[in-house]
Short mmCIF file of C-alpha atoms and ligand atoms in Angstrom, two decimals:
data_model
loop_
_atom_site.label_atom_id
_atom_site.label_comp_id
_atom_site.label_asym_id
_atom_site.label_seq_id
_atom_site.Cartn_x
_atom_site.Cartn_y
_atom_site.Cartn_z
CA MET A 1 54.69 55.26 104.06
CA SER A 2 57.81 55.12 101.94
CA ASP A 3 60.32 52.28 102.09
CA ILE A 4 62.96 54.38 103.79
CA PRO A 5 63.77 52.88 107.20
CA TYR A 6 63.46 54.80 110.44
CA LYS A 7 67.21 54.65 110.79
CA VAL A 8 69.61 54.66 107.90
CA TYR A 9 72.67 52.91 109.27
CA LEU A 10 76.03 52.69 107.62
CA SER A 11 78.34 49.82 108.42
CA GLU A 12 81.63 50.27 110.27
CA ASN A 13 83.68 50.18 107.08
CA GLU A 14 81.56 52.98 105.66
CA ILE A 15 82.94 55.42 108.25
CA PRO A 16 84.93 57.80 106.04
CA SER A 17 88.67 57.14 106.03
CA ALA A 18 89.53 60.78 105.31
CA TRP A 19 88.17 64.12 106.49
CA TYR A 20 86.99 66.51 103.80
CA ASN A 21 88.57 69.96 103.77
CA VAL A 22 86.00 72.30 102.25
CA ARG A 23 88.58 75.13 102.05
CA ALA A 24 90.18 73.33 99.11
CA ASP A 25 87.02 73.95 97.08
CA MET A 26 86.45 77.55 98.24
CA LYS A 27 87.41 80.23 95.72
CA ASN A 28 87.40 82.85 98.45
CA LYS A 29 89.44 81.25 101.19
CA PRO A 30 88.67 82.07 104.81
CA ALA A 31 90.70 85.08 105.93
CA PRO A 32 94.01 84.20 107.64
CA LEU A 33 94.60 84.56 111.37
CA LEU A 34 96.56 87.71 112.24
CA ASN A 35 99.18 88.42 114.85
CA PRO A 36 97.43 90.81 117.28
CA GLY A 37 100.69 92.74 117.80
CA THR A 38 101.84 93.30 114.22
CA GLY A 39 98.66 92.68 112.22
CA GLU A 40 100.56 90.27 109.97
CA ALA A 41 99.16 86.94 108.78
CA LEU A 42 100.28 84.06 110.96
CA LYS A 43 102.15 81.04 109.65
CA ALA A 44 101.79 77.51 110.98
CA GLU A 45 105.09 77.93 112.92
CA ASP A 46 103.72 80.96 114.76
CA LEU A 47 100.92 78.84 116.19
CA MET A 48 103.12 75.96 117.30
CA PRO A 49 103.83 77.29 120.81
CA ILE A 50 100.06 77.25 121.39
CA PHE A 51 98.68 74.32 119.37
CA CYS A 52 99.96 70.85 118.49
CA GLU A 53 102.16 70.79 115.41
CA GLU A 54 100.00 68.64 113.17
CA LEU A 55 96.91 70.66 114.12
CA CYS A 56 98.69 73.92 113.19
CA LYS A 57 99.30 72.44 109.76
CA GLN A 58 95.66 71.43 109.44
CA GLU A 59 94.62 74.91 110.57
CA MET A 60 96.56 76.50 107.68
CA ASN A 61 95.86 73.85 105.05
CA ASN A 62 93.63 75.46 102.41
CA ASP A 63 94.72 73.10 99.63
CA ASP A 64 94.38 69.40 100.44
CA LYS A 65 90.84 68.29 99.82
CA TRP A 66 91.18 65.06 101.79
CA ILE A 67 93.15 64.45 104.97
CA ASP A 68 93.49 60.83 106.09
CA ILE A 69 91.94 59.97 109.44
CA PRO A 70 94.69 58.24 111.45
CA GLY A 71 94.03 54.54 112.16
CA GLU A 72 93.93 55.05 115.94
CA VAL A 73 91.32 57.79 115.57
CA LEU A 74 89.28 55.58 113.25
CA ASP A 75 89.43 52.76 115.81
CA PHE A 76 88.02 55.11 118.43
CA TYR A 77 85.35 56.36 116.00
CA LYS A 78 84.25 52.75 115.60
CA MET A 79 83.23 52.63 119.27
CA TYR A 80 80.41 55.11 118.66
CA ARG A 81 80.18 55.70 114.91
CA PRO A 82 78.68 55.64 112.35
CA SER A 83 75.96 57.69 114.00
CA PRO A 84 72.43 57.07 112.76
CA LEU A 85 70.56 59.22 110.27
CA VAL A 86 66.99 59.06 111.50
CA ARG A 87 63.86 59.64 109.45
CA ALA A 88 61.59 61.58 111.79
CA TYR A 89 58.40 59.80 110.75
CA CYS A 90 56.72 60.45 114.10
CA LEU A 91 57.48 64.16 114.03
CA GLU A 92 56.27 64.42 110.42
CA LYS A 93 53.03 62.75 111.42
CA ALA A 94 52.55 64.98 114.46
CA LEU A 95 53.09 68.06 112.30
CA GLY A 96 50.94 66.75 109.47
CA THR A 97 53.57 67.92 107.01
CA PRO A 98 54.30 66.56 103.55
CA ALA A 99 57.99 67.33 104.20
CA HIS A 100 60.40 64.48 104.85
CA ILE A 101 62.49 65.21 107.91
CA TYR A 102 65.82 63.55 108.67
CA TYR A 103 68.21 64.14 111.53
CA LYS A 104 71.79 63.08 112.07
CA PHE A 105 72.06 62.13 115.75
CA GLU A 106 75.43 62.81 117.37
CA GLY A 107 74.37 62.25 120.98
CA ASN A 108 75.09 58.52 121.08
CA ASN A 109 78.26 58.68 123.15
CA THR A 110 78.90 59.37 126.84
CA SER A 111 79.95 62.97 126.25
CA GLY A 112 76.53 63.40 124.67
CA SER A 113 77.55 65.51 121.69
CA HIS A 114 79.42 65.73 118.39
CA LYS A 115 82.44 67.28 120.16
CA LEU A 116 84.06 63.89 120.67
CA ASN A 117 84.72 63.71 116.90
CA SER A 118 87.32 66.45 117.19
CA ALA A 119 88.43 65.78 120.78
CA ILE A 120 89.74 62.35 119.88
CA ALA A 121 91.62 63.69 116.86
CA GLN A 122 93.19 66.52 118.85
CA ALA A 123 94.19 64.22 121.72
CA TYR A 124 95.73 61.81 119.21
CA TYR A 125 97.96 64.50 117.68
CA ALA A 126 99.00 65.72 121.15
CA LYS A 127 99.99 62.19 122.11
CA LYS A 128 101.84 61.65 118.83
CA GLN A 129 103.85 64.80 119.49
CA GLY A 130 104.91 63.38 122.87
CA LEU A 131 103.13 66.03 124.95
CA LYS A 132 102.25 65.55 128.63
CA GLY A 133 98.86 67.10 128.41
CA VAL A 134 96.47 69.70 127.06
CA THR A 135 94.54 72.65 128.44
CA THR A 136 91.19 73.92 127.31
CA GLU A 137 88.09 75.88 128.26
CA THR A 138 84.57 74.64 128.44
CA GLY A 139 81.29 76.52 128.65
CA ALA A 140 78.36 74.27 129.23
CA GLY A 141 80.78 71.37 129.68
CA GLN A 142 80.25 69.25 126.59
CA TRP A 143 83.65 70.01 125.11
CA GLY A 144 85.47 69.45 128.41
CA THR A 145 83.67 66.15 128.81
CA ALA A 146 84.52 65.02 125.29
CA LEU A 147 88.14 66.06 125.72
CA SER A 148 88.50 64.31 129.06
CA MET A 149 87.22 61.08 127.48
CA ALA A 150 89.71 61.47 124.65
CA THR A 151 92.69 62.31 126.88
CA ALA A 152 91.87 59.41 129.21
CA TYR A 153 91.94 57.11 126.18
CA PHE A 154 95.42 58.29 125.17
CA GLY A 155 96.79 58.71 128.73
CA LEU A 156 97.22 62.51 128.61
CA ASP A 157 96.74 65.06 131.38
CA CYS A 158 93.74 67.35 130.85
CA GLN A 159 93.25 70.76 132.49
CA VAL A 160 89.87 72.35 131.92
CA TYR A 161 88.91 75.97 132.65
CA MET A 162 85.16 75.93 133.04
CA VAL A 163 83.07 79.11 132.80
CA LYS A 164 82.24 79.89 136.44
CA VAL A 165 78.48 80.05 136.06
CA SER A 166 78.42 76.58 134.46
CA TYR A 167 80.88 75.23 137.04
CA GLU A 168 78.41 76.21 139.72
CA GLN A 169 75.22 75.30 137.84
CA LYS A 170 76.42 72.02 136.36
CA PRO A 171 78.21 70.13 139.12
CA PHE A 172 77.40 66.81 137.47
CA ARG A 173 79.05 67.74 134.22
CA ARG A 174 82.12 68.73 136.22
CA GLU A 175 82.07 65.37 137.96
CA VAL A 176 81.98 63.48 134.67
CA MET A 177 85.15 65.30 133.61
CA ARG A 178 86.85 64.49 136.91
CA THR A 179 85.77 60.88 136.58
CA TYR A 180 87.68 60.75 133.29
CA GLY A 181 90.70 62.22 135.10
CA ALA A 182 90.53 65.92 134.15
CA THR A 183 91.30 68.81 136.54
CA VAL A 184 88.49 71.37 136.43
CA THR A 185 89.03 75.02 137.48
CA PRO A 186 86.24 77.65 137.53
CA SER A 187 87.06 80.62 135.28
CA PRO A 188 87.99 83.41 135.76
CA SER A 189 90.30 81.90 138.39
CA MET A 190 93.16 83.29 140.42
CA THR A 191 95.58 80.71 138.96
CA THR A 192 96.52 82.71 135.83
CA ASN A 193 97.59 86.31 135.24
CA VAL A 194 94.76 86.93 132.84
CA GLY A 195 92.23 85.39 135.25
CA ARG A 196 93.40 87.64 138.08
CA LYS A 197 93.17 90.66 135.78
CA ILE A 198 89.65 89.84 134.62
CA ASN A 199 88.54 89.24 138.23
CA GLU A 200 89.93 92.63 139.16
CA GLN A 201 88.25 94.37 136.22
CA PHE A 202 84.88 92.64 136.61
CA PRO A 203 84.51 91.66 140.29
CA GLY A 204 82.02 88.84 140.83
CA THR A 205 81.80 88.04 137.10
CA ASP A 206 80.16 84.77 136.06
CA GLY A 207 82.83 84.29 133.42
CA SER A 208 82.49 83.70 129.70
CA LEU A 209 83.97 81.41 127.09
CA GLY A 210 86.24 84.22 125.93
CA CYS A 211 87.71 84.56 129.45
CA ALA A 212 88.18 80.84 129.90
CA ILE A 213 90.00 80.62 126.55
CA SER A 214 92.48 83.28 127.68
CA GLU A 215 93.18 81.34 130.86
CA ALA A 216 93.59 78.00 129.12
CA VAL A 217 95.99 79.49 126.56
CA GLU A 218 98.08 81.03 129.32
CA ALA A 219 98.14 77.71 131.20
CA ALA A 220 99.30 75.88 128.07
CA THR A 221 102.07 78.30 127.15
CA SER A 222 103.39 78.55 130.71
CA GLN A 223 103.80 74.80 131.30
CA GLU A 224 106.38 72.60 129.61
CA GLY A 225 104.89 69.81 127.47
CA TYR A 226 101.40 71.32 127.23
CA ARG A 227 99.39 72.72 124.36
CA TYR A 228 96.01 74.34 124.11
CA VAL A 229 93.10 72.70 122.30
CA LEU A 230 89.79 74.23 121.26
CA GLY A 231 86.48 72.50 120.59
CA SER A 232 84.93 74.77 117.98
CA VAL A 233 85.49 77.79 115.70
CA LEU A 234 88.88 76.69 114.30
CA ASN A 235 89.35 75.33 110.78
CA GLN A 236 90.85 72.09 112.15
CA VAL A 237 87.71 71.44 114.22
CA LEU A 238 85.43 71.90 111.21
CA LEU A 239 87.71 69.54 109.33
CA HIS A 240 87.33 66.79 111.95
CA GLN A 241 83.59 67.38 112.14
CA SER A 242 83.29 66.74 108.39
CA VAL A 243 82.84 63.11 109.42
CA ILE A 244 79.24 64.11 110.30
CA GLY A 245 78.50 65.45 106.83
CA LEU A 246 80.29 62.66 105.00
CA GLU A 247 78.27 60.04 106.84
CA THR A 248 75.05 61.99 106.30
CA LYS A 249 75.72 62.24 102.59
CA ALA A 250 76.62 58.53 102.35
CA ALA A 251 73.44 57.53 104.20
CA LEU A 252 71.22 59.76 102.04
CA ASP A 253 72.89 58.43 98.89
CA LYS A 254 72.27 54.90 100.13
CA VAL A 255 68.52 55.47 100.19
CA GLY A 256 68.51 57.65 97.08
CA VAL A 257 67.44 60.86 98.81
CA LYS A 258 68.66 64.33 97.89
CA ALA A 259 68.49 66.90 100.69
CA ASP A 260 66.73 70.15 99.78
CA MET A 261 67.42 71.95 103.00
CA ILE A 262 70.12 71.44 105.64
CA ILE A 263 69.74 73.04 109.05
CA GLY A 264 72.11 73.22 111.98
CA CYS A 265 72.64 75.21 115.15
CA ALA A 266 75.64 77.50 115.16
CA GLY A 267 77.71 78.38 118.21
CA GLY A 268 81.26 78.52 116.92
CA GLY A 269 80.12 76.69 113.82
CA SER A 270 81.78 73.29 114.11
CA ASN A 271 78.81 70.92 113.88
CA LEU A 272 77.14 72.98 111.18
CA GLY A 273 80.41 73.33 109.28
CA GLY A 274 81.03 69.59 109.53
CA LEU A 275 77.48 68.70 108.53
CA ILE A 276 77.34 70.94 105.50
CA SER A 277 80.92 70.65 104.23
CA PRO A 278 80.42 67.88 101.65
CA PHE A 279 77.17 69.48 100.48
CA VAL A 280 78.70 72.96 100.24
CA GLY A 281 81.58 71.35 98.36
CA GLU A 282 79.10 70.29 95.69
CA MET A 283 77.70 73.81 95.58
CA LEU A 284 81.18 75.31 95.30
CA ARG A 285 82.00 72.97 92.43
CA GLY A 286 78.70 73.81 90.76
CA GLU A 287 77.36 70.25 91.00
CA ASN A 288 74.32 70.73 93.18
CA GLN A 289 72.16 73.24 95.03
CA TYR A 290 71.08 73.15 98.67
CA GLU A 291 69.41 75.59 101.00
CA ILE A 292 71.52 75.82 104.13
CA ILE A 293 70.35 77.50 107.32
CA ALA A 294 72.43 78.35 110.39
CA VAL A 295 70.38 78.81 113.55
CA GLU A 296 71.63 80.92 116.42
CA PRO A 297 70.12 82.13 119.68
CA ALA A 298 68.51 85.57 119.60
CA SER A 299 70.58 86.34 122.72
CA CYS A 300 73.89 85.77 120.90
CA PRO A 301 73.26 86.53 117.22
CA SER A 302 76.73 86.64 115.61
CA PHE A 303 75.63 85.97 112.02
CA THR A 304 72.38 87.88 111.99
CA ARG A 305 73.42 90.99 113.92
CA GLY A 306 77.22 90.88 114.14
CA SER A 307 79.83 92.42 111.85
CA TYR A 308 82.25 90.62 109.53
CA VAL A 309 85.52 92.03 110.84
CA TYR A 310 88.79 91.01 112.45
CA ASP A 311 88.31 90.46 116.16
CA PHE A 312 89.92 88.82 119.14
CA CYS A 313 88.92 85.23 119.78
CA ASP A 314 89.09 85.72 123.55
CA THR A 315 88.29 88.35 126.15
CA GLY A 316 91.87 88.51 127.43
CA ARG A 317 93.08 89.32 123.89
CA VAL A 318 95.95 86.83 123.99
CA CYS A 319 94.81 84.79 120.96
CA PRO A 320 95.35 85.58 117.28
CA LEU A 321 92.82 87.76 115.48
CA ALA A 322 90.27 86.04 113.27
CA LYS A 323 88.05 87.58 110.61
CA MET A 324 84.57 86.44 111.42
CA TYR A 325 81.01 87.47 112.10
CA THR A 326 81.37 88.73 115.64
CA LEU A 327 79.53 90.60 118.36
CA GLY A 328 82.83 91.81 119.82
CA SER A 329 85.10 89.86 122.15
CA ASN A 330 83.73 91.72 125.18
CA PHE A 331 80.16 90.77 124.38
CA MET A 332 78.63 89.10 127.44
CA PRO A 333 75.51 87.26 126.31
CA ALA A 334 72.54 87.05 128.66
CA PRO A 335 72.52 83.79 130.62
CA ASN A 336 70.94 81.74 127.83
CA HIS A 337 70.57 78.06 128.59
CA ALA A 338 72.17 76.93 125.35
CA GLY A 339 75.66 77.34 126.79
CA GLY A 340 77.32 75.91 123.69
CA LEU A 341 75.95 78.72 121.54
CA ARG A 342 77.14 81.65 123.64
CA TYR A 343 80.41 82.38 121.82
CA HIS A 344 80.80 85.94 120.48
CA GLY A 345 82.31 84.94 117.15
CA MET A 346 81.88 82.38 114.38
CA SER A 347 84.10 80.05 112.34
CA SER A 348 86.06 81.91 109.62
CA ILE A 349 85.10 79.25 107.08
CA LEU A 350 81.38 79.64 107.76
CA SER A 351 81.74 83.42 107.91
CA GLN A 352 83.23 83.47 104.42
CA LEU A 353 80.58 81.05 103.08
CA TYR A 354 77.86 83.21 104.61
CA ALA A 355 79.37 86.40 103.17
CA ASP A 356 79.50 84.69 99.76
CA GLY A 357 75.84 83.69 99.93
CA TYR A 358 76.23 79.92 100.30
CA MET A 359 74.16 79.84 103.47
CA LYS A 360 71.49 81.77 105.33
CA ALA A 361 71.15 82.43 109.02
CA THR A 362 68.28 82.98 111.38
CA SER A 363 67.94 83.51 115.11
CA VAL A 364 65.38 82.04 117.49
CA LYS A 365 64.11 82.89 120.94
CA GLN A 366 64.87 80.65 123.88
CA THR A 367 61.29 79.82 124.88
CA ASP A 368 60.43 78.93 121.27
CA VAL A 369 63.46 76.64 121.25
CA PHE A 370 62.37 74.79 124.36
CA ALA A 371 58.83 74.45 123.04
CA ALA A 372 60.30 72.73 119.98
CA ALA A 373 62.55 70.58 122.17
CA GLU A 374 59.59 69.26 124.13
CA GLN A 375 57.49 68.69 121.05
CA PHE A 376 60.36 66.71 119.55
CA ALA A 377 61.09 64.73 122.73
CA ARG A 378 57.46 63.69 123.08
CA VAL A 379 57.22 62.20 119.60
CA GLU A 380 60.76 61.17 118.68
CA GLY A 381 61.79 60.03 122.16
CA ILE A 382 65.23 61.65 122.33
CA LEU A 383 65.77 64.36 124.97
CA PRO A 384 67.60 66.97 122.89
CA ALA A 385 70.31 69.38 124.05
CA PRO A 386 69.12 73.01 124.13
CA GLU A 387 71.76 73.84 121.50
CA SER A 388 70.46 71.14 119.15
CA SER A 389 66.91 72.31 119.75
CA HIS A 390 67.65 75.52 117.86
CA ALA A 391 67.91 73.38 114.74
CA ILE A 392 64.77 71.46 115.72
CA ARG A 393 62.84 74.75 116.02
CA VAL A 394 63.70 75.80 112.48
CA ALA A 395 63.24 72.30 111.04
CA ILE A 396 59.72 72.27 112.51
CA ASP A 397 58.99 75.77 111.22
CA GLU A 398 60.19 74.85 107.74
CA ALA A 399 58.16 71.63 107.78
CA LEU A 400 55.08 73.67 108.74
CA LYS A 401 55.72 76.01 105.80
CA CYS A 402 55.72 72.91 103.57
CA LYS A 403 52.30 72.11 104.98
CA GLU A 404 51.08 75.48 103.65
CA THR A 405 52.66 75.05 100.23
CA GLY A 406 52.20 71.29 99.92
CA GLU A 407 55.87 70.81 99.10
CA ALA A 408 57.48 67.48 100.06
CA LYS A 409 60.90 68.94 100.79
CA ASN A 410 63.67 66.78 102.20
CA ILE A 411 64.75 68.59 105.34
CA VAL A 412 67.93 67.39 107.07
CA PHE A 413 69.05 68.75 110.40
CA GLY A 414 71.87 68.08 112.83
CA LEU A 415 70.80 66.78 116.24
CA THR A 416 74.07 67.50 117.97
CA GLY A 417 73.44 66.07 121.41
CA THR A 418 71.35 65.12 124.39
CA GLY A 419 70.05 67.31 127.20
CA TYR A 420 70.43 65.21 130.36
CA PHE A 421 72.66 67.84 131.96
CA ASP A 422 70.33 70.66 130.98
CA LEU A 423 67.40 69.77 133.17
CA VAL A 424 67.64 72.99 135.18
CA ALA A 425 66.87 74.75 131.91
CA TYR A 426 63.99 72.39 131.16
CA GLN A 427 62.73 72.98 134.70
CA LYS A 428 62.75 76.77 134.15
CA PHE A 429 60.82 76.29 130.94
CA ASN A 430 58.32 73.90 132.51
CA ASP A 431 57.79 76.32 135.40
CA GLY A 432 57.21 79.20 133.00
CA GLU A 433 60.23 81.04 134.36
CA MET A 434 62.38 81.18 131.24
CA SER A 435 63.26 84.60 129.87
CA ASP A 436 63.93 85.70 126.30
CA TYR A 437 66.45 88.47 126.70
CA ILE A 438 67.56 89.90 123.37
CA PRO A 439 70.45 92.39 123.27
CA THR A 440 69.61 95.91 122.08
CA ASP A 441 71.29 97.46 119.03
CA ASP A 442 73.07 99.70 121.48
CA ASP A 443 74.46 96.71 123.48
CA ILE A 444 75.86 95.24 120.28
CA ALA A 445 77.19 98.52 118.90
CA LYS A 446 79.03 99.19 122.17
CA SER A 447 80.68 95.83 122.12
CA LEU A 448 81.55 96.02 118.40
CA ALA A 449 83.11 99.44 118.87
CA GLN A 450 85.89 97.73 120.80
CA CYS A 451 86.95 95.49 117.91
CA PRO A 452 90.48 96.20 116.68
CA LYS A 453 90.69 98.19 113.45
CA PHE A 454 92.35 96.41 110.51
C1 PLP B 501 79.03 72.77 121.59
C2 PLP B 501 77.75 72.34 121.10
C3 PLP B 501 77.12 73.00 120.03
C4 PLP B 501 77.65 74.23 119.38
O1 PLP B 501 78.96 74.20 118.92
P1 PLP B 501 79.31 74.30 117.39
O2 PLP B 501 80.79 74.39 117.36
O3 PLP B 501 78.65 75.51 116.84
O4 PLP B 501 78.82 73.07 116.77
C5 PLP B 501 75.92 72.51 119.58
N1 PLP B 501 75.33 71.45 120.15
C6 PLP B 501 75.91 70.80 121.18
C7 PLP B 501 75.19 69.62 121.77
C8 PLP B 501 77.13 71.21 121.68
O5 PLP B 501 77.68 70.57 122.70
#
């Protein structure tokens, strides 16, 4: 056994003091957001009725490589960061692989995922601007939970539109949010114009992230002193999540390890973007080479089967247009249990990096994901979130390939969260009742045909 510890810990003062903005190092910048009415590129000012001022500036900032983390955000980070980088010795042994597997574990906080890293930053900027509160959507509930923790900390009101199917299936997640003081409304609701319209158009719908976004945006823009916040996809969120990658890089450097392969699950792309940013930065500057793999569910395959075009970010078509790998804003994924990976689109930053060949993508089937989750839980102890388990699946598969070739690759993956609220999904898997629905080419083509033409 090597002398690398099971957990590579950083000390509190090794938490980065600035976020890294990978856009500054990108030659091909991510495409700008467009006004859906005029088709013109948006400026920071155009976004200010929707988002907090400082966050609009971060959204548009393609130039500053480093953005200081405010002291109050750093203080909050210190309550649950640095997060450990774990050497998966037990998994390696179980697989009999010569590969060295590491995972960065972001589930060590009450919200149970990496989303708190951005929630606390966004709540801070809302507070600093003197707002009363924020509105948002949540799918599986992790983002809403993280945001309600963050808004409670800063004394802000928090209104969450929760995708109806999750609202009904995950009453405990809802209760955590309410415990932290948030108001939770199932979406589509009858409390917004767009919600009423969607309910009329699709009676009895289970809702989707795209619908809930439309409702939350309307709620923010129709109430004085409110802004909308989003937990993934946006450039600002990837920026905040760079804390994951910076810590990972610092921990690997500390033990003298160079990653060969970096793997992460991709829903809207925030954890993966944050994890890989400092590494991709080195690739962009020509300093180093890494193999980067995005893993998505076969039921919602934006990278692997979507198109790289301008599309709406939400079903109600009230948000700006983003150029991204998308399945179409009307795409309704099958009820996959990895709720956090069901978004139709993908971060513009990751989309551009993917188009430019800096990363690969692969999709995995739900039952294969849960098989990997259980294998991992039994040897490494942590009960992983279904989203995170997409990365586990591919990390295991890659480690098994190393067994064939005898290569001792350093494989690093992001373990984004824990699965305590996903036990209905685990139950389905354990009872052999989990399905693997994969959309047909026709399903995807139909949905993509409705993308706006630019
Ligand atoms: C939300 C979530 C994801 C996916 O979101 P990204 O923005 O793609 O990172 C992954 N894992 C967990 C645990 C989540 O809560």
